[in-house]
Amino acid sequence: MYMIESGNVAAATGVQLARTQVIAAYPITPQTPLTEKLSEFVESGVLDAQYIPVESEHSAMAVCIAASTAGARAFTATSANGLLYMHEQLHWAVGARLPLVMCVANRGVGAPWTVWNDQQDSMSQRDVGWIQLYANDHQQIIDTTIKAFRLAQTVSIPVMVCYDGYLLSHTYMPFDKPDQEKVDAFLPPFTPRHFLDPEDPGNFNTVTLPDIRPGVDGTIEPGYMEIRHNLHQELREAIEVYQEIDREYQEQFGRGGTPLVEEYRCDDADYVAVCIGSLSYQFRDVIDLMREKGAKVGVMGIQMYRPFPDQAIVAALADRKGVIVFEKALSYGNQGPLYGDIKSALYSCEKKPALSNYILGLGGREIKTSQLIDALTEACAGQAAEDAPRWIGLKL
Amino acid sequence: MAPKEFCKMLSRSKPGPGDGGKTGSWRVLRPVIDLEKCIPAKKNKKACFTCWLYCPDSVVSKTVPPSINLEYCKGCGICAEECPAGAIEMVDESSFIVEDK
């Protein structure tokens, strides 16, 4: 069934179709309409779930952790400073291996206050161990949300579904709402591998010692390092798992096929622009306009940022003359986070593409097609290949 | 991905003695029950058991008379504090070392 709705409602609809059982969230712009829609679903009986209002994002994540530990399919959503306020619980959720799903409507982080879009919020959470998926339009928001629940419960690792605040969260676009029956088949009722059970009491996430040690029954229990190593290994395996899940989704729903990266006119491109989120779709106009003038350019959007699909990225970028990374986030005092990751992935290539990095759109600064054309043209001419990121649209 | 062994994913423990080792060795003061004052001992029936209820390490037995498992008792003294009959005294462990000789 086709709907014309906002990106937030696309996300809420995905959460509803996933038959989420517990929702705990604290409203924050631009995520608010998503939580409002979910409480409406719960109130009207469309979604049979507990909606637990909380006094902060830290508590929202704590409630989701508790619900998930008790065996429920749990969901929350946030943006910007709300996500950062959750930070400590994000580490806990992933260390406890809970299959949570969270939407992040990307927004710039204060101070100074901004409610508008950039991606500093979720990018700054890249090292907590959550899986990070980025959606580029409303259809991808609903599809990715449904796939995220499947991925989270397959690998027992929480998943963040990120989409640009306002640009996607508040704009209206047509998208297909998958049939409930088909979603039920794709995402059967959640049966957690381990959960709190009064019939079989136990402690989870007990204190570990620096070394391994025998447990009560004499079997050797893993230490902190073993548990963390296991998380890393299974995060790496999640790249393949997500590709399988995406393949199955594509068979069932006819959409997908680009779970890790999404390329546009990259086949014969000498220069490839790389970015995350809706910018990669805006960039398609840039590519079309430059192609009309004979420039061999393409754009690649990163769909999965953590775990970092370095092999897919190397395969896509290794033989290019230039790779130009456009980012709405910055590792302050260094460079764009995605730029650093891509540079590191390409280090082992024999023939390294020239690399350049542009920072743009922070705090919702408008990104004009003409600016992108100028930047990409400059980079193609070899005038931007240096480590220090260049800023687009800066008015000094 | 094949289902992973959950035990490798996180630390967990089941209720039972000794997950933290023989914690009785931590004890500085030993609880000693005076059976002349202890309510269940005096009445010779299952009663009171305040010590059993309050013990954070579950080392007090719900028996007549109650007994304390000294392999795991850390000597926190909560039982002595809570006993309504004042039947439990916390005694310096060093005095028992002398007795053992």
Short mmCIF file of C-alpha atoms in Angstrom, two decimals:
data_model
loop_
_atom_site.label_atom_id
_atom_site.label_comp_id
_atom_site.label_asym_id
_atom_site.label_seq_id
_atom_site.Cartn_x
_atom_site.Cartn_y
_atom_site.Cartn_z
CA MET A 1 0.00 0.00 0.00
CA TYR A 2 1.45 3.37 -0.99
CA MET A 3 1.46 6.16 1.56
CA ILE A 4 2.50 9.79 1.34
CA GLU A 5 3.90 10.65 4.72
CA SER A 6 6.90 12.07 6.55
CA GLY A 7 10.10 10.18 7.20
CA ASN A 8 9.26 10.00 10.89
CA VAL A 9 5.94 8.33 10.09
CA ALA A 10 7.75 5.94 7.73
CA ALA A 11 9.95 4.94 10.68
CA ALA A 12 6.97 4.64 13.05
CA THR A 13 5.14 2.49 10.50
CA GLY A 14 8.14 0.19 10.26
CA VAL A 15 8.23 -0.11 14.05
CA GLN A 16 4.51 -0.91 14.06
CA LEU A 17 4.86 -3.55 11.34
CA ALA A 18 7.70 -5.11 13.34
CA ARG A 19 5.21 -5.67 16.19
CA THR A 20 7.45 -3.91 18.68
CA GLN A 21 6.40 -4.74 22.23
CA VAL A 22 7.99 -1.99 24.29
CA ILE A 23 8.67 1.61 23.30
CA ALA A 24 10.37 4.07 25.63
CA ALA A 25 11.29 7.47 24.27
CA TYR A 26 11.78 11.09 25.19
CA PRO A 27 10.75 13.65 22.59
CA ILE A 28 13.43 15.75 20.90
CA THR A 29 13.35 17.70 17.68
CA PRO A 30 13.38 16.43 14.94
CA GLN A 31 12.50 12.94 16.22
CA THR A 32 9.35 14.06 18.08
CA PRO A 33 6.71 13.25 15.43
CA LEU A 34 8.02 9.67 15.32
CA THR A 35 7.35 9.13 19.03
CA GLU A 36 4.00 10.95 18.75
CA LYS A 37 2.97 8.60 15.96
CA LEU A 38 4.02 5.56 17.98
CA SER A 39 2.05 6.67 21.04
CA GLU A 40 -0.91 7.20 18.72
CA PHE A 41 -0.51 3.67 17.35
CA VAL A 42 -0.40 2.27 20.90
CA GLU A 43 -3.34 4.38 22.13
CA SER A 44 -5.54 3.43 19.17
CA GLY A 45 -4.67 -0.25 19.46
CA VAL A 46 -2.98 -0.46 16.05
CA LEU A 47 0.16 -1.56 17.90
CA ASP A 48 -0.08 -3.86 20.89
CA ALA A 49 2.83 -2.44 22.87
CA GLN A 50 3.75 -0.82 26.15
CA TYR A 51 4.59 2.84 25.58
CA ILE A 52 6.66 3.98 28.53
CA PRO A 53 7.13 7.75 28.80
CA VAL A 54 10.41 8.63 30.51
CA GLU A 55 12.05 11.77 31.83
CA SER A 56 15.24 11.52 29.76
CA GLU A 57 16.98 9.70 26.95
CA HIS A 58 19.24 7.97 29.44
CA SER A 59 16.14 6.47 31.03
CA ALA A 60 14.63 5.69 27.63
CA MET A 61 17.60 3.49 26.82
CA ALA A 62 17.61 2.03 30.34
CA VAL A 63 13.95 1.01 29.94
CA CYS A 64 14.69 -0.54 26.54
CA ILE A 65 17.62 -2.44 28.05
CA ALA A 66 15.38 -3.76 30.81
CA ALA A 67 12.56 -4.66 28.40
CA SER A 68 14.93 -6.41 26.05
CA THR A 69 16.57 -8.28 28.92
CA ALA A 70 13.10 -9.50 29.86
CA GLY A 71 12.65 -10.79 26.32
CA ALA A 72 10.61 -8.04 24.65
CA ARG A 73 11.20 -6.49 21.24
CA ALA A 74 12.06 -2.93 22.23
CA PHE A 75 12.51 0.34 20.38
CA THR A 76 13.49 3.93 21.04
CA ALA A 77 14.38 6.97 18.97
CA THR A 78 16.24 10.20 19.51
CA SER A 79 18.37 12.95 18.02
CA ALA A 80 21.43 15.06 18.77
CA ASN A 81 21.98 15.86 22.47
CA GLY A 82 19.41 13.21 23.40
CA LEU A 83 21.57 10.57 21.74
CA LEU A 84 24.62 11.89 23.55
CA TYR A 85 22.77 11.82 26.85
CA MET A 86 22.18 8.10 26.18
CA HIS A 87 25.83 7.46 25.47
CA GLU A 88 26.63 5.49 28.62
CA GLN A 89 23.59 3.26 28.15
CA LEU A 90 24.47 2.71 24.47
CA HIS A 91 27.68 1.05 25.59
CA TRP A 92 25.71 -1.01 28.09
CA ALA A 93 23.09 -2.14 25.57
CA VAL A 94 25.69 -3.46 23.16
CA GLY A 95 27.88 -4.98 25.86
CA ALA A 96 24.79 -6.78 27.14
CA ARG A 97 24.18 -7.95 23.53
CA LEU A 98 20.57 -6.78 23.43
CA PRO A 99 18.77 -6.74 20.08
CA LEU A 100 17.41 -3.19 20.35
CA VAL A 101 16.55 -0.95 17.45
CA MET A 102 16.81 2.82 17.66
CA CYS A 103 16.05 5.46 15.07
CA VAL A 104 18.18 8.57 15.04
CA ALA A 105 16.82 11.60 13.20
CA ASN A 106 20.19 13.22 12.58
CA ARG A 107 20.65 16.71 14.00
CA GLY A 108 23.59 18.95 14.83
CA VAL A 109 24.88 18.91 18.38
CA GLY A 110 24.99 21.90 20.75
CA ALA A 111 26.57 24.15 21.84
CA PRO A 112 25.59 26.41 20.20
CA TRP A 113 22.06 25.11 19.93
CA THR A 114 20.93 23.97 16.54
CA VAL A 115 17.88 21.88 15.74
CA TRP A 116 18.79 21.45 12.09
CA ASN A 117 20.41 18.60 10.29
CA ASP A 118 23.93 17.34 10.24
CA GLN A 119 25.32 13.94 11.23
CA GLN A 120 27.62 14.82 14.11
CA ASP A 121 25.29 13.10 16.61
CA SER A 122 25.36 9.54 15.27
CA MET A 123 28.87 9.80 13.84
CA SER A 124 30.16 10.62 17.30
CA GLN A 125 28.66 7.32 18.50
CA ARG A 126 30.46 5.22 15.92
CA ASP A 127 32.77 3.50 18.42
CA VAL A 128 30.19 2.26 20.92
CA GLY A 129 29.69 -1.01 19.04
CA TRP A 130 26.16 -0.49 17.74
CA ILE A 131 25.44 -1.33 14.14
CA GLN A 132 24.78 1.89 12.21
CA LEU A 133 22.60 1.89 9.10
CA TYR A 134 21.75 5.04 7.16
CA ALA A 135 18.62 5.56 5.09
CA ASN A 136 18.55 7.94 2.12
CA ASP A 137 14.80 8.34 1.60
CA HIS A 138 11.46 7.41 3.16
CA GLN A 139 11.26 4.02 1.50
CA GLN A 140 14.68 3.15 2.86
CA ILE A 141 13.65 4.37 6.31
CA ILE A 142 10.73 1.93 6.59
CA ASP A 143 12.56 -0.93 4.90
CA THR A 144 15.74 -0.44 6.91
CA THR A 145 13.80 -0.26 10.18
CA ILE A 146 12.18 -3.63 9.50
CA LYS A 147 15.49 -5.18 8.42
CA ALA A 148 17.17 -3.67 11.50
CA PHE A 149 14.97 -5.69 13.87
CA ARG A 150 15.83 -8.87 11.99
CA LEU A 151 19.54 -8.04 12.00
CA ALA A 152 19.57 -7.08 15.69
CA GLN A 153 17.98 -10.30 16.81
CA THR A 154 20.09 -12.45 14.46
CA VAL A 155 23.41 -11.16 15.75
CA SER A 156 22.33 -10.00 19.24
CA ILE A 157 23.73 -6.54 18.60
CA PRO A 158 21.64 -3.34 18.74
CA VAL A 159 21.07 -1.40 15.53
CA MET A 160 20.81 2.35 14.92
CA VAL A 161 18.77 3.42 11.90
CA CYS A 162 19.84 6.96 11.04
CA TYR A 163 18.14 9.41 8.69
CA ASP A 164 18.59 13.12 8.14
CA GLY A 165 16.54 15.35 10.43
CA TYR A 166 14.06 17.63 8.61
CA LEU A 167 15.42 16.73 5.15
CA LEU A 168 13.85 13.28 5.62
CA SER A 169 12.16 13.32 9.02
CA HIS A 170 9.76 16.17 8.19
CA THR A 171 9.43 16.05 4.40
CA TYR A 172 6.66 14.07 2.73
CA MET A 173 7.35 11.43 0.14
CA PRO A 174 5.45 8.48 -1.27
CA PHE A 175 6.58 5.07 -0.08
CA ASP A 176 5.26 1.55 -0.05
CA LYS A 177 4.03 0.18 3.25
CA PRO A 178 4.81 -3.55 3.22
CA ASP A 179 1.97 -5.99 3.97
CA GLN A 180 1.76 -7.01 7.61
CA GLU A 181 1.53 -10.69 6.69
CA LYS A 182 4.75 -10.54 4.71
CA VAL A 183 6.52 -8.62 7.45
CA ASP A 184 5.34 -11.24 9.98
CA ALA A 185 6.87 -13.96 7.80
CA PHE A 186 10.10 -12.00 7.44
CA LEU A 187 10.23 -11.06 11.11
CA PRO A 188 8.73 -13.85 13.21
CA PRO A 189 7.97 -13.30 16.91
CA PHE A 190 11.06 -12.49 18.87
CA THR A 191 12.44 -15.38 20.88
CA PRO A 192 15.52 -14.15 22.70
CA ARG A 193 18.38 -16.54 23.26
CA HIS A 194 18.61 -15.56 26.90
CA PHE A 195 16.31 -13.46 29.00
CA LEU A 196 15.41 -12.86 32.62
CA ASP A 197 13.34 -15.83 33.70
CA PRO A 198 12.02 -16.21 37.27
CA GLU A 199 11.99 -19.99 36.72
CA ASP A 200 15.69 -19.95 35.93
CA PRO A 201 17.26 -17.11 37.89
CA GLY A 202 20.64 -15.74 36.97
CA ASN A 203 22.74 -12.58 36.88
CA PHE A 204 23.65 -10.98 33.56
CA ASN A 205 26.67 -8.78 32.97
CA THR A 206 28.29 -9.55 36.30
CA VAL A 207 31.65 -8.06 37.10
CA THR A 208 34.51 -9.62 35.17
CA LEU A 209 38.04 -9.93 36.39
CA PRO A 210 41.06 -8.96 34.28
CA ASP A 211 41.62 -12.65 33.55
CA ILE A 212 39.38 -15.62 32.79
CA ARG A 213 38.28 -17.67 35.80
CA PRO A 214 36.31 -20.77 36.71
CA GLY A 215 32.60 -20.21 37.33
CA VAL A 216 30.41 -21.81 40.01
CA ASP A 217 30.31 -25.14 38.18
CA GLY A 218 34.02 -25.11 37.39
CA THR A 219 33.75 -24.22 33.69
CA ILE A 220 36.04 -21.44 32.57
CA GLU A 221 34.16 -18.16 32.17
CA PRO A 222 35.34 -15.56 29.66
CA GLY A 223 36.93 -12.37 30.94
CA TYR A 224 36.28 -8.83 29.76
CA MET A 225 38.68 -9.07 26.84
CA GLU A 226 37.18 -12.35 25.57
CA ILE A 227 33.67 -10.89 25.71
CA ARG A 228 34.74 -7.72 23.93
CA HIS A 229 36.68 -9.69 21.31
CA ASN A 230 33.59 -11.77 20.68
CA LEU A 231 31.55 -8.60 20.12
CA HIS A 232 34.07 -7.32 17.61
CA GLN A 233 34.17 -10.63 15.73
CA GLU A 234 30.41 -10.86 15.56
CA LEU A 235 30.14 -7.24 14.46
CA ARG A 236 32.46 -8.05 11.58
CA GLU A 237 30.33 -11.11 10.74
CA ALA A 238 27.25 -8.88 10.82
CA ILE A 239 28.35 -7.39 7.48
CA GLU A 240 27.69 -10.74 5.78
CA VAL A 241 24.58 -11.39 7.88
CA TYR A 242 23.06 -8.07 6.84
CA GLN A 243 23.73 -8.82 3.19
CA GLU A 244 21.87 -12.13 3.58
CA ILE A 245 18.97 -10.40 5.34
CA ASP A 246 18.84 -7.79 2.62
CA ARG A 247 18.80 -10.49 -0.07
CA GLU A 248 15.86 -12.15 1.63
CA TYR A 249 14.07 -8.82 1.99
CA GLN A 250 14.61 -8.16 -1.68
CA GLU A 251 13.09 -11.54 -2.57
CA GLN A 252 10.05 -10.88 -0.39
CA PHE A 253 9.46 -7.18 -1.01
CA GLY A 254 11.30 -6.40 -4.26
CA ARG A 255 13.44 -3.67 -2.77
CA GLY A 256 17.01 -3.53 -1.54
CA GLY A 257 20.18 -4.91 -3.05
CA THR A 258 22.47 -2.20 -1.69
CA PRO A 259 22.86 -3.07 1.97
CA LEU A 260 26.41 -1.76 2.37
CA VAL A 261 26.97 0.93 -0.24
CA GLU A 262 24.74 2.37 -2.94
CA GLU A 263 26.44 3.47 -6.13
CA TYR A 264 25.11 5.84 -8.77
CA ARG A 265 26.76 6.10 -12.21
CA CYS A 266 29.97 4.75 -10.74
CA ASP A 267 30.62 2.04 -13.35
CA ASP A 268 33.07 4.00 -15.48
CA ALA A 269 33.59 6.90 -13.10
CA ASP A 270 37.13 8.19 -12.61
CA TYR A 271 36.06 10.30 -9.65
CA VAL A 272 33.59 9.15 -7.03
CA ALA A 273 31.96 11.36 -4.45
CA VAL A 274 31.21 9.53 -1.21
CA CYS A 275 28.71 10.63 1.39
CA ILE A 276 26.17 9.36 3.90
CA GLY A 277 22.41 9.80 3.98
CA SER A 278 20.12 11.93 1.84
CA LEU A 279 23.06 13.94 0.50
CA SER A 280 23.97 10.95 -1.67
CA TYR A 281 20.59 11.30 -3.43
CA GLN A 282 20.89 15.08 -3.74
CA PHE A 283 24.28 14.38 -5.30
CA ARG A 284 22.67 12.43 -8.14
CA ASP A 285 21.59 15.73 -9.72
CA VAL A 286 25.17 16.91 -9.47
CA ILE A 287 26.43 13.75 -11.14
CA ASP A 288 23.84 13.99 -13.94
CA LEU A 289 24.73 17.64 -14.62
CA MET A 290 28.46 16.95 -14.65
CA ARG A 291 28.02 13.84 -16.79
CA GLU A 292 26.18 15.97 -19.38
CA LYS A 293 29.39 17.95 -19.68
CA GLY A 294 31.44 14.79 -20.07
CA ALA A 295 32.92 14.47 -16.56
CA LYS A 296 33.29 10.82 -15.58
CA VAL A 297 31.90 11.13 -12.06
CA GLY A 298 29.67 9.06 -9.80
CA VAL A 299 28.41 9.08 -6.24
CA MET A 300 28.44 6.38 -3.59
CA GLY A 301 26.29 6.48 -0.48
CA ILE A 302 27.37 4.55 2.60
CA GLN A 303 24.38 2.54 3.88
CA MET A 304 26.19 0.64 6.62
CA TYR A 305 28.74 2.67 8.54
CA ARG A 306 29.35 0.35 11.51
CA PRO A 307 30.54 -2.33 11.17
CA PHE A 308 32.57 -0.61 8.46
CA PRO A 309 32.20 -2.55 5.19
CA ASP A 310 35.80 -1.88 4.19
CA GLN A 311 36.03 -4.71 1.65
CA ALA A 312 33.00 -3.47 -0.27
CA ILE A 313 34.36 0.05 -0.11
CA VAL A 314 37.79 -0.98 -1.36
CA ALA A 315 36.18 -2.99 -4.17
CA ALA A 316 34.15 0.04 -5.18
CA LEU A 317 36.88 2.67 -4.92
CA ALA A 318 40.27 1.03 -5.43
CA ASP A 319 40.80 1.83 -9.10
CA ARG A 320 39.43 5.37 -9.19
CA LYS A 321 41.53 8.40 -9.96
CA GLY A 322 39.97 10.27 -7.10
CA VAL A 323 37.66 9.75 -4.15
CA ILE A 324 36.03 12.81 -2.65
CA VAL A 325 34.36 12.45 0.73
CA PHE A 326 31.60 14.93 1.63
CA GLU A 327 30.65 14.93 5.29
CA LYS A 328 28.15 16.55 7.60
CA ALA A 329 30.32 15.68 10.58
CA LEU A 330 33.87 16.28 11.73
CA SER A 331 36.28 14.63 14.08
CA TYR A 332 37.26 17.97 15.53
CA GLY A 333 40.93 18.70 15.35
CA ASN A 334 41.45 15.99 12.75
CA GLN A 335 39.27 15.34 9.68
CA GLY A 336 35.91 13.93 8.66
CA PRO A 337 35.31 10.57 10.37
CA LEU A 338 34.22 8.84 7.17
CA TYR A 339 37.22 10.30 5.33
CA GLY A 340 39.57 8.81 7.91
CA ASP A 341 37.86 5.43 7.66
CA ILE A 342 37.96 5.39 3.86
CA LYS A 343 41.58 6.50 3.77
CA SER A 344 42.48 3.71 6.17
CA ALA A 345 40.55 1.13 4.10
CA LEU A 346 42.32 2.21 0.90
CA TYR A 347 45.79 2.21 2.45
CA SER A 348 46.46 -1.39 1.43
CA CYS A 349 45.56 -0.76 -2.23
CA GLU A 350 48.43 -0.84 -4.67
CA LYS A 351 47.11 2.08 -6.69
CA LYS A 352 45.69 4.59 -4.25
CA PRO A 353 43.13 7.10 -5.48
CA ALA A 354 43.72 10.76 -4.72
CA LEU A 355 41.63 11.56 -1.66
CA SER A 356 39.96 14.75 -0.58
CA ASN A 357 37.55 15.73 2.14
CA TYR A 358 34.84 18.37 2.27
CA ILE A 359 32.84 19.41 5.32
CA LEU A 360 29.43 20.86 4.60
CA GLY A 361 25.91 21.40 5.86
CA LEU A 362 26.76 21.65 9.56
CA GLY A 363 23.86 22.84 11.67
CA GLY A 364 21.55 22.72 8.67
CA ARG A 365 23.59 25.07 6.43
CA GLU A 366 21.98 24.83 3.01
CA ILE A 367 23.86 22.70 0.49
CA LYS A 368 23.50 24.03 -3.03
CA THR A 369 23.90 21.91 -6.13
CA SER A 370 26.20 24.58 -7.61
CA GLN A 371 28.49 24.33 -4.56
CA LEU A 372 28.72 20.57 -4.96
CA ILE A 373 29.52 20.93 -8.67
CA ASP A 374 32.27 23.46 -7.87
CA ALA A 375 33.75 21.25 -5.17
CA LEU A 376 33.67 18.09 -7.25
CA THR A 377 35.10 19.92 -10.28
CA GLU A 378 37.89 21.30 -8.13
CA ALA A 379 38.64 17.86 -6.71
CA CYS A 380 38.60 16.24 -10.17
CA ALA A 381 41.18 18.83 -11.26
CA GLY A 382 43.41 17.64 -8.44
CA GLN A 383 43.15 20.90 -6.56
CA ALA A 384 41.74 19.50 -3.34
CA ALA A 385 43.90 16.48 -2.63
CA GLU A 386 45.21 17.30 0.78
CA ASP A 387 44.48 16.06 4.25
CA ALA A 388 42.95 19.18 5.75
CA PRO A 389 39.24 19.16 5.02
CA ARG A 390 37.85 22.02 2.95
CA TRP A 391 34.64 23.67 4.05
CA ILE A 392 31.76 24.28 1.66
CA GLY A 393 29.49 27.29 2.09
CA LEU A 394 31.47 28.81 4.95
CA LYS A 395 30.80 32.56 5.26
CA LEU A 396 33.80 34.10 7.00
CA MET B 1 25.63 -17.11 11.07
CA ALA B 2 25.18 -20.15 13.25
CA PRO B 3 23.69 -19.46 16.67
CA LYS B 4 26.50 -18.53 19.01
CA GLU B 5 27.01 -19.79 22.49
CA PHE B 6 25.50 -17.10 24.61
CA CYS B 7 28.01 -17.71 27.38
CA LYS B 8 30.72 -16.26 25.16
CA MET B 9 28.78 -13.07 24.57
CA LEU B 10 28.51 -11.83 28.11
CA SER B 11 29.37 -12.55 31.71
CA ARG B 12 26.62 -14.20 33.69
CA SER B 13 26.30 -16.21 36.82
CA LYS B 14 23.77 -18.53 38.36
CA PRO B 15 22.78 -18.33 41.98
CA GLY B 16 24.97 -20.62 44.00
CA PRO B 17 27.77 -20.68 46.47
CA GLY B 18 31.19 -19.52 45.63
CA ASP B 19 30.94 -17.52 42.40
CA GLY B 20 33.32 -15.03 43.98
CA GLY B 21 35.52 -17.67 45.65
CA LYS B 22 35.51 -18.63 49.35
CA THR B 23 34.63 -15.20 50.64
CA GLY B 24 34.76 -16.35 54.28
CA SER B 25 38.47 -15.54 54.13
CA TRP B 26 37.57 -11.84 53.92
CA ARG B 27 36.05 -11.95 57.41
CA VAL B 28 37.52 -9.91 60.25
CA LEU B 29 34.67 -10.39 62.71
CA ARG B 30 32.88 -13.72 63.14
CA PRO B 31 29.20 -13.88 64.09
CA VAL B 32 28.68 -16.17 67.06
CA ILE B 33 25.13 -17.17 68.00
CA ASP B 34 24.26 -17.41 71.70
CA LEU B 35 21.74 -20.29 71.69
CA GLU B 36 20.49 -19.26 75.13
CA LYS B 37 19.14 -16.07 73.58
CA CYS B 38 18.37 -17.18 69.99
CA ILE B 39 14.56 -17.30 69.56
CA PRO B 40 14.21 -20.48 67.42
CA ALA B 41 16.80 -22.24 69.61
CA LYS B 42 15.04 -21.21 72.81
CA LYS B 43 11.55 -22.12 71.56
CA ASN B 44 12.89 -25.18 69.73
CA LYS B 45 10.75 -24.41 66.70
CA LYS B 46 10.94 -22.59 63.38
CA ALA B 47 10.50 -18.96 64.31
CA CYS B 48 12.04 -15.50 63.89
CA PHE B 49 14.83 -16.21 61.35
CA THR B 50 15.50 -12.48 61.06
CA CYS B 51 19.19 -13.31 60.60
CA TRP B 52 18.34 -15.66 57.71
CA LEU B 53 16.16 -12.99 56.13
CA TYR B 54 18.69 -10.18 56.37
CA CYS B 55 21.88 -12.02 55.48
CA PRO B 56 23.01 -10.50 52.14
CA ASP B 57 25.05 -13.59 51.32
CA SER B 58 22.43 -16.20 52.25
CA VAL B 59 24.83 -18.04 54.52
CA VAL B 60 22.45 -18.38 57.47
CA SER B 61 20.42 -21.60 57.48
CA LYS B 62 16.69 -21.64 58.21
CA THR B 63 17.13 -24.42 60.74
CA VAL B 64 16.69 -24.93 64.48
CA PRO B 65 19.08 -23.71 65.66
CA PRO B 66 20.26 -21.48 62.77
CA SER B 67 23.83 -22.04 61.64
CA ILE B 68 26.19 -19.83 59.71
CA ASN B 69 28.29 -21.10 56.82
CA LEU B 70 31.68 -19.65 57.70
CA GLU B 71 33.21 -20.59 54.33
CA TYR B 72 31.22 -17.76 52.76
CA CYS B 73 30.25 -15.45 55.65
CA LYS B 74 32.10 -12.15 55.08
CA GLY B 75 31.43 -11.02 58.63
CA CYS B 76 29.41 -7.95 57.70
CA GLY B 77 27.54 -8.06 61.01
CA ILE B 78 24.07 -7.33 59.63
CA CYS B 79 22.69 -10.43 61.41
CA ALA B 80 24.06 -9.20 64.73
CA GLU B 81 22.63 -5.74 64.10
CA GLU B 82 19.18 -7.09 63.20
CA CYS B 83 18.76 -9.94 65.72
CA PRO B 84 15.81 -8.86 67.92
CA ALA B 85 17.10 -10.98 70.81
CA GLY B 86 20.66 -9.63 70.66
CA ALA B 87 21.80 -13.23 70.35
CA ILE B 88 24.59 -12.70 67.81
CA GLU B 89 27.93 -11.28 68.80
CA MET B 90 30.66 -10.27 66.36
CA VAL B 91 33.91 -11.75 67.65
CA ASP B 92 37.39 -10.85 66.42
CA GLU B 93 38.67 -13.62 64.10
CA SER B 94 42.13 -13.49 65.72
CA SER B 95 40.70 -15.02 68.89
CA PHE B 96 39.76 -18.14 66.89
CA ILE B 97 43.25 -18.46 65.44
CA VAL B 98 44.57 -18.83 68.98
CA GLU B 99 41.92 -21.48 69.71
CA ASP B 100 42.89 -23.46 66.58
CA LYS B 101 46.42 -23.86 67.90
#
